[in-house]
XYZ file of C-alpha atoms in Angstrom:
545
model
C 11.409 33.376 -38.046
C 13.045 31.204 -35.346
C 13.166 31.908 -31.667
C 14.757 30.246 -28.663
C 12.611 27.533 -27.128
C 10.870 28.777 -23.979
C 8.773 25.729 -23.158
C 11.025 24.278 -20.438
C 11.448 27.606 -18.641
C 7.776 28.521 -18.956
C 6.663 25.081 -17.806
C 8.929 25.151 -14.746
C 7.788 28.636 -13.720
C 4.129 27.728 -14.193
C 4.446 24.494 -12.222
C 6.271 26.229 -9.410
C 3.607 28.923 -9.299
C 0.754 26.453 -8.895
C 2.392 23.921 -6.630
C 4.832 25.563 -4.271
C 5.311 28.373 -1.827
C 8.369 29.936 -0.258
C 8.796 29.675 3.505
C 10.210 32.725 5.268
C 12.276 32.541 8.443
C 14.520 34.766 10.535
C 18.086 34.962 9.187
C 20.736 33.128 11.158
C 22.436 35.374 13.704
C 25.838 34.455 12.324
C 24.824 35.696 8.898
C 25.390 32.306 7.257
C 23.038 31.053 4.556
C 20.515 28.613 6.068
C 18.520 27.911 2.872
C 17.796 24.216 2.491
C 17.723 22.072 -0.622
C 14.697 22.388 -2.866
C 11.716 20.237 -1.924
C 10.246 18.002 -4.616
C 6.461 18.318 -4.531
C 3.644 16.958 -6.699
C 2.095 19.412 -9.132
C -1.387 20.557 -8.172
C -2.826 21.381 -11.588
C -2.361 19.941 -15.091
C -3.888 20.793 -18.448
C -4.180 18.626 -21.585
C -5.534 19.207 -25.089
C -6.782 16.574 -27.540
C -7.240 17.452 -31.250
C -10.451 16.682 -33.139
C -9.967 12.962 -33.932
C -11.118 12.494 -37.525
C -13.130 13.850 -40.436
C -14.222 10.332 -41.457
C -17.756 9.058 -40.863
C -16.200 5.613 -40.307
C -14.029 6.739 -37.387
C -14.330 5.041 -33.991
C -12.468 6.926 -31.267
C -11.595 5.899 -27.719
C -10.248 8.212 -25.007
C -8.478 6.791 -21.969
C -7.520 8.910 -18.960
C -5.069 7.853 -16.250
C -3.260 9.393 -13.288
C -0.577 7.320 -11.533
C -0.591 7.260 -7.739
C 1.946 9.828 -6.538
C 3.461 9.899 -3.061
C 2.643 13.159 -1.280
C -0.245 14.083 -3.586
C -3.487 15.106 -1.906
C -6.420 12.727 -1.692
C -8.860 15.299 -3.015
C -9.121 16.897 -6.457
C -10.672 15.971 -9.788
C -9.987 15.597 -13.494
C -12.263 16.034 -16.436
C -12.085 16.214 -20.200
C -14.641 18.404 -21.970
C -15.507 19.320 -25.520
C -14.082 22.734 -26.328
C -17.051 25.121 -25.844
C -18.262 27.327 -28.653
C -19.241 30.952 -28.370
C -23.021 31.357 -27.970
C -25.026 33.119 -30.674
C -28.049 33.655 -28.420
C -27.281 37.370 -27.987
C -27.440 37.943 -31.719
C -30.649 35.931 -31.915
C -32.210 38.034 -29.159
C -31.196 41.254 -30.913
C -32.803 39.974 -34.130
C -35.975 39.125 -32.207
C -36.063 42.608 -30.719
C -35.549 44.180 -34.129
C -38.332 42.058 -35.630
C -40.659 42.965 -32.792
C -39.930 46.689 -33.260
C -40.445 46.493 -37.017
C -43.692 44.603 -36.499
C -45.417 47.424 -34.615
C -48.511 49.077 -36.244
C -47.644 52.346 -37.976
C -51.216 53.378 -38.939
C -52.675 56.371 -37.102
C -55.067 54.805 -34.585
C -58.540 56.202 -34.038
C -60.204 56.306 -30.691
C -61.997 53.035 -31.241
C -58.892 51.252 -32.565
C -56.654 52.202 -29.682
C -57.659 49.174 -27.594
C -57.009 46.893 -30.519
C -53.585 48.419 -31.059
C -52.847 48.101 -27.362
C -53.885 44.443 -27.463
C -51.640 43.876 -30.448
C -48.786 45.545 -28.635
C -49.430 43.499 -25.510
C -49.515 40.341 -27.614
C -46.222 41.297 -29.282
C -44.669 41.923 -25.871
C -45.967 38.551 -24.657
C -44.616 36.816 -27.752
C -41.264 38.532 -27.236
C -41.189 37.458 -23.597
C -41.927 33.888 -24.629
C -39.180 34.053 -27.255
C -36.701 35.493 -24.751
C -37.615 32.751 -22.266
C -37.133 30.083 -24.940
C -33.758 31.580 -25.870
C -32.755 31.654 -22.201
C -33.826 28.041 -21.706
C -31.925 27.017 -24.847
C -28.808 28.833 -23.644
C -29.093 27.070 -20.276
C -29.500 23.708 -22.024
C -26.495 24.403 -24.271
C -24.451 25.415 -21.257
C -25.398 22.221 -19.417
C -24.529 20.147 -22.472
C -21.167 21.891 -22.893
C -20.397 21.427 -19.213
C -20.916 17.663 -19.272
C -17.452 16.065 -19.266
C -16.515 13.428 -21.830
C -14.403 11.753 -19.147
C -14.333 12.180 -15.374
C -11.913 9.812 -13.584
C -12.938 8.618 -10.125
C -9.570 7.862 -8.543
C -5.813 7.936 -9.353
C -4.388 4.534 -10.233
C -7.391 3.355 -12.258
C -7.929 4.370 -15.911
C -11.295 5.441 -17.272
C -12.440 5.380 -20.884
C -14.949 7.085 -23.172
C -15.905 6.773 -26.840
C -17.181 8.774 -29.787
C -18.061 7.859 -33.379
C -18.045 9.502 -36.782
C -16.695 12.787 -38.028
C -18.196 15.036 -35.359
C -15.791 14.254 -32.538
C -14.701 17.611 -31.096
C -11.386 18.791 -29.760
C -11.177 18.281 -26.007
C -9.823 20.479 -23.225
C -8.843 18.777 -19.984
C -7.966 19.970 -16.496
C -6.796 17.932 -13.500
C -6.353 19.258 -9.980
C -5.137 17.997 -6.632
C -4.303 14.301 -6.475
C -5.381 13.805 -10.098
C -2.837 16.273 -11.518
C 0.638 14.630 -11.103
C 1.439 12.587 -14.205
C -2.061 12.856 -15.706
C -2.166 11.426 -19.246
C -4.891 10.935 -21.852
C -4.631 8.656 -24.894
C -6.774 9.277 -28.011
C -6.980 6.272 -30.354
C -9.032 6.224 -33.557
C -9.675 3.375 -35.970
C -10.750 4.224 -39.524
C -11.709 1.185 -41.599
C -11.590 2.709 -45.095
C -10.785 5.807 -47.089
C -7.939 8.289 -47.008
C -5.852 7.759 -43.894
C -7.486 4.468 -42.967
C -5.865 2.516 -40.148
C -5.074 3.103 -36.477
C -4.375 6.703 -35.442
C -3.142 7.456 -31.943
C -1.946 10.497 -30.053
C -1.150 11.387 -26.463
C -3.044 14.564 -25.617
C -0.563 17.370 -25.025
C -0.065 20.262 -22.643
C -0.390 23.763 -24.140
C 2.881 25.387 -25.148
C 4.350 28.159 -27.284
C 6.622 26.341 -29.756
C 6.509 23.016 -31.646
C 8.678 21.241 -34.271
C 7.262 18.619 -36.639
C 9.841 17.030 -38.989
C 8.240 14.500 -41.345
C 5.215 16.343 -42.748
C 4.509 16.515 -46.479
C 2.651 18.416 -49.171
C 3.042 15.627 -51.757
C 0.054 14.764 -53.940
C -0.706 11.544 -52.047
C -0.574 13.195 -48.607
C -3.190 15.248 -46.780
C -1.532 16.748 -43.710
C -3.255 19.014 -41.205
C -1.756 20.980 -38.336
C -4.321 21.042 -35.520
C -3.973 24.020 -33.179
C -6.149 23.993 -30.037
C -6.513 27.038 -27.788
C -7.627 26.297 -24.194
C -7.708 29.876 -22.950
C -10.306 32.635 -22.722
C -8.538 34.897 -25.222
C -7.454 34.312 -28.811
C -3.989 32.974 -29.593
C -1.862 34.091 -32.539
C 0.597 31.708 -34.194
C 2.931 31.469 -37.193
C 3.361 28.276 -39.200
C 6.720 28.032 -40.973
C 7.707 25.347 -43.461
C 11.266 24.176 -44.169
C 12.172 21.864 -47.034
C 15.288 20.489 -48.682
C 16.327 23.955 -49.882
C 15.423 25.909 -46.758
C 12.424 28.040 -45.853
C 9.353 27.524 -48.042
C 7.345 30.603 -48.970
C 3.814 30.485 -47.543
C 0.763 32.536 -48.406
C -1.200 32.660 -45.137
C 1.153 31.075 -42.617
C 1.791 34.165 -40.497
C -0.451 35.662 -37.841
C -3.002 32.869 -37.725
C -5.662 33.539 -35.087
C -6.995 30.633 -33.035
C -10.157 31.819 -31.231
C -10.617 31.135 -27.537
C -11.676 27.567 -26.668
C -11.472 26.282 -30.217
C -9.459 24.213 -32.682
C -8.183 25.261 -36.082
C -7.096 22.452 -38.469
C -4.836 23.999 -41.120
C -4.287 22.019 -44.319
C -0.595 22.397 -45.163
C -1.128 22.282 -48.914
C -3.145 25.515 -48.646
C -0.108 27.341 -47.261
C 2.141 26.726 -50.262
C 1.964 25.555 -53.851
C 5.221 23.591 -53.534
C 4.918 19.804 -53.473
C 7.603 18.285 -51.266
C 7.805 14.825 -49.755
C 9.691 15.832 -46.618
C 9.104 19.057 -44.736
C 9.508 20.374 -41.226
C 6.757 22.486 -39.650
C 7.620 25.044 -36.996
C 4.673 26.369 -34.971
C 5.651 29.574 -33.201
C 2.992 31.092 -30.923
C 3.219 34.871 -30.750
C 0.587 35.323 -28.038
C -1.305 32.862 -25.863
C -0.773 29.095 -25.778
C -1.925 26.223 -27.948
C -1.751 22.465 -28.176
C -0.415 21.243 -31.520
C -0.359 17.950 -33.425
C -0.136 16.964 -37.099
C -2.581 14.516 -38.672
C -0.851 12.925 -41.666
C -3.145 11.014 -44.053
C -1.861 8.997 -47.016
C -3.879 7.707 -49.972
C -2.153 4.290 -49.898
C -0.226 4.005 -46.627
C -2.941 4.895 -44.128
C -2.436 7.613 -41.587
C -1.463 8.569 -38.062
C -0.751 11.492 -35.800
C 2.726 13.029 -35.716
C 3.545 14.402 -32.273
C 6.076 17.185 -31.856
C 9.760 16.327 -31.653
C 11.566 17.060 -28.414
C 13.345 20.417 -28.243
C 16.322 20.885 -30.617
C 19.425 19.133 -29.253
C 22.759 17.751 -30.414
C 21.909 14.168 -29.407
C 18.496 12.626 -30.075
C 16.846 9.234 -29.547
C 13.912 7.822 -31.535
C 12.809 4.803 -29.466
C 10.822 1.698 -30.326
C 10.826 1.146 -34.083
C 8.657 -1.973 -34.599
C 10.757 -5.054 -35.306
C 8.631 -5.977 -38.352
C 9.019 -2.558 -40.007
C 9.394 -2.921 -43.786
C 10.501 0.689 -44.367
C 11.908 3.404 -42.107
C 12.449 6.987 -43.285
C 14.424 9.363 -41.067
C 13.714 13.108 -41.358
C 16.023 15.622 -39.631
C 16.006 19.422 -39.516
C 18.673 21.804 -38.206
C 17.221 25.119 -36.966
C 19.326 28.200 -37.564
C 22.337 28.575 -39.810
C 24.670 25.943 -38.337
C 25.155 22.647 -40.162
C 24.932 19.392 -38.211
C 26.954 16.228 -38.826
C 25.394 13.211 -37.130
C 26.395 9.630 -36.461
C 23.425 7.341 -37.086
C 23.239 4.201 -34.931
C 20.655 1.559 -34.141
C 20.329 0.392 -30.555
C 19.447 -3.280 -31.103
C 18.971 -6.066 -28.492
C 22.710 -6.857 -28.701
C 24.072 -3.310 -28.690
C 24.734 -0.308 -30.917
C 25.229 -0.999 -34.615
C 25.670 1.251 -37.630
C 23.275 0.830 -40.583
C 25.238 -0.146 -43.681
C 25.783 2.840 -45.969
C 24.186 5.265 -43.506
C 26.979 5.787 -41.014
C 26.679 9.586 -40.966
C 24.186 12.229 -41.985
C 24.959 15.821 -42.967
C 22.155 18.314 -42.301
C 22.525 21.857 -43.614
C 21.419 24.689 -41.362
C 17.815 25.740 -41.976
C 17.131 22.741 -44.236
C 15.307 19.415 -43.948
C 17.187 16.218 -44.811
C 15.596 12.778 -45.241
C 17.132 9.340 -45.685
C 15.610 5.898 -46.286
C 16.877 3.254 -43.866
C 14.815 0.384 -45.316
C 14.055 -2.527 -42.987
C 16.776 -1.377 -40.604
C 15.517 -3.369 -37.598
C 15.655 -6.715 -39.500
C 13.152 -8.455 -37.244
C 14.563 -7.190 -33.938
C 13.628 -4.406 -31.563
C 15.469 -1.185 -32.325
C 15.832 2.527 -31.584
C 17.691 5.187 -33.550
C 20.416 7.122 -31.728
C 21.707 10.329 -33.348
C 24.917 11.840 -31.953
C 27.200 14.629 -33.251
C 30.378 13.526 -35.028
C 32.321 16.757 -34.596
C 30.968 19.595 -32.515
C 27.296 19.816 -31.683
C 24.508 21.606 -33.546
C 20.877 21.326 -32.386
C 18.486 19.281 -34.544
C 14.968 17.877 -34.424
C 14.003 14.512 -35.913
C 11.278 11.948 -36.529
C 10.874 8.697 -38.440
C 8.077 7.412 -40.596
C 7.598 3.660 -40.214
C 5.764 1.372 -42.656
C 4.513 -2.137 -41.857
C 3.035 -4.645 -44.303
C 3.529 -5.125 -48.030
C 1.812 -4.276 -51.305
C -1.668 -2.829 -50.915
C -1.804 -3.903 -47.257
C 0.567 -1.338 -45.810
C 0.101 1.012 -42.889
C 2.296 3.860 -41.621
C 3.002 5.601 -38.329
C 5.380 8.241 -36.967
C 7.835 8.276 -34.060
C 9.368 11.631 -33.067
C 12.625 12.054 -31.184
C 11.638 12.260 -27.542
C 12.855 13.296 -24.117
C 13.980 10.597 -21.689
C 11.600 8.878 -19.268
C 13.174 10.765 -16.385
C 11.733 9.768 -13.035
C 8.439 8.460 -14.416
C 6.207 8.325 -17.485
C 2.822 6.754 -18.210
C 0.772 5.775 -21.247
C -2.859 4.638 -21.299
C -5.108 2.575 -23.577
C -3.173 -0.717 -23.583
C -4.770 -4.070 -24.364
C -3.835 -7.553 -23.184
C -2.479 -8.700 -26.566
C -2.044 -5.593 -28.740
C 0.654 -3.688 -26.832
C 4.459 -3.619 -27.114
C 6.645 -1.564 -24.767
C 10.165 -0.734 -25.973
C 12.907 0.449 -23.600
C 16.370 1.671 -24.574
C 19.378 2.847 -22.551
C 21.930 4.310 -25.013
C 24.707 5.330 -22.603
C 24.569 3.017 -19.601
C 22.901 -0.016 -18.049
C 19.659 0.856 -16.265
C 17.038 -0.785 -14.097
C 13.480 0.058 -15.021
C 10.268 -0.675 -13.127
C 7.108 -1.154 -15.200
C 3.690 -1.129 -13.536
C 0.496 -2.216 -15.266
C -2.530 -0.585 -13.649
C -5.907 -2.126 -12.972
C -8.116 -2.266 -16.053
C -10.907 0.134 -16.940
C -13.359 -2.655 -16.137
C -11.466 -4.392 -13.342
C -8.295 -6.272 -12.502
C -5.321 -6.091 -10.146
C -2.212 -3.977 -10.823
C 1.082 -5.792 -11.443
C 4.740 -4.691 -11.600
C 8.031 -6.017 -12.908
C 11.615 -4.727 -12.981
C 13.894 -5.069 -16.013
C 17.596 -4.516 -16.630
C 18.319 -2.711 -19.906
C 21.961 -3.123 -20.900
C 23.968 -0.195 -22.233
C 23.364 0.564 -25.899
C 20.447 -1.862 -26.269
C 16.719 -1.815 -26.929
C 14.355 -4.398 -25.477
C 10.722 -5.134 -26.241
C 9.829 -6.245 -22.715
C 7.261 -8.836 -21.718
C 4.561 -6.811 -19.988
C 3.128 -7.574 -16.539
C -0.527 -7.823 -17.613
C -2.915 -7.201 -14.668
C -4.542 -10.285 -13.159
C -8.239 -10.513 -14.010
C -7.901 -7.717 -16.558
C -11.106 -6.266 -17.949
C -10.899 -3.471 -20.484
C -7.660 -1.590 -21.121
C -4.919 -0.613 -18.695
C -2.172 1.969 -18.259
C 1.588 1.437 -18.130
C 3.844 3.441 -15.813
C 7.605 3.344 -16.426
C 10.047 4.399 -13.667
C 13.802 4.730 -14.141
C 15.452 3.338 -11.013
C 19.021 4.229 -12.078
C 19.778 7.875 -11.437
C 21.989 9.526 -14.025
C 21.432 6.898 -16.723
C 18.915 8.060 -19.360
C 16.177 5.664 -20.471
C 13.882 6.220 -23.454
C 10.593 4.424 -24.118
C 7.731 4.047 -26.569
C 4.548 2.012 -26.748
C 3.138 0.414 -29.926
C -0.545 -0.477 -30.316
C -1.637 -2.815 -33.119
C -5.021 -3.631 -34.642
C -5.205 -5.666 -37.849
C -8.278 -4.981 -39.999
C -8.886 -6.702 -43.340
C -5.306 -7.956 -43.398
C -3.926 -4.420 -42.996
C -1.536 -4.211 -40.008
C -2.814 -1.050 -38.348
C -0.515 0.404 -35.678
C 0.383 3.568 -33.822
C 3.365 4.481 -31.622
C 3.494 6.900 -28.680
C 6.663 7.945 -26.855
C 6.926 8.219 -23.050
C 8.762 11.392 -21.972
C 8.936 12.379 -18.295
C 5.446 13.205 -17.001
C 6.714 16.213 -14.992
C 4.435 15.137 -12.172
C 6.671 16.758 -9.565
C 8.473 20.072 -9.334
C 11.395 21.292 -7.230
C 10.324 24.158 -4.988
C 13.303 25.874 -3.293
C 13.215 27.018 0.313
C 13.664 30.758 0.787
C 15.071 32.788 3.676
C 14.054 36.254 4.688
C 16.831 38.763 3.955
C 16.068 42.259 5.209
C 19.163 43.599 3.454
C 17.147 43.858 0.233
C 15.232 46.712 1.890
C 18.381 48.712 2.529
C 19.605 51.284 0.078
């Protein structure tokens, strides 16, 4: 069951509702329209969701929160990231205590002499019950205090803050930012697993709740263990459908419809439990019937490590997959065409010298409602590169992602890059190190100037900026302006200074462990830190009949 994407409309309405207001004025005497252009204002509230990081006891997870400084944003506000609370069971425990106390009363017929003893027993039972109730109340208060303690609480926009957790018990996190902390707020979750299924570096940018997600590139093959993590931030349960699409179309599932995600909780759904079919390349469609969720796929491979797969941008005729690592040894492109319309795509690589066509892979035909995959090999050939997909004849909407492999033999690691929206006015990514970070910028249709700002570090340092020119049709791995006196990790903020010329970006983190080239890639879509709020005029004619 497909439905038209509502995320952009819903997001715009929600942002306008929380950030703007309409000003009313007397209509002009001449009757002419005096409404002014929409004002662009910073958002005043943002929400983010982070999935539970890992089921491995060897996992080491770092969270990094950052809000860029935004002109016009208030100086007050706050941001915090908390473990998703669990429903208390204290009420049930109290009811059990009451039932036990009632059942424990003496049922023998008391004589006159025994009445005081019975009364004493009753008084003692009441005292014991009171003590139990007090203990339960104290425990509930302690649990509430523990749940309320934030994992992260940034102190000021412009400076990142970090937190850590270890092992398999890391919870899903729910975050809220208000006031000056809300515009452009981003949180990076990075996990390193040293051994076992899915070992390597796993990274994901925590996402805003939404109602629809597309994940091309998942698998139910024997060597893959893929989970869809659904996180519900709200006070009521959410209901979602998970649909699978393979090379022959829709895949029959057993329990994929009407999945309930309780309030303030995460549900990891193992894809192989939804169907008995084993397919290497599938597309997952998460369609939320009621409520909102955050969604991400954790893809774990027996031999090629693991990573998070973020959702592809909304279905479109033209897509860009930015920042394929230059030392990639294998690149697999997975594309899905929602609906019944076939898509014919031109496949190009935006390299440092311009757009080129991979030999033997000039075009790709994608049947409507089906998933198509193609191996591009070491398509980047030691240079920075981004994939650009454009329609050859007519335009049919598609979603896409690539799976990238680095290393050789038994020392290989994999990561995913989804097609993404353009940087827009501004985008940020946190958790960058002095020597382990690569920023890729591509401008497929025109030359653009891009400003990159490196924030102060989590432990100190001075912010630095640099402006780059990205020529039309090229991708550049830019030399980053590392903060002076850097301590800890820092955030990168990318601003497109050329209006009307789209720029796409991604960031790669690397961490070699035991000779295995661990890496993870996050894209940088527009942070939607501002919203256009139109002026409104009073028009008394609407009251006339």
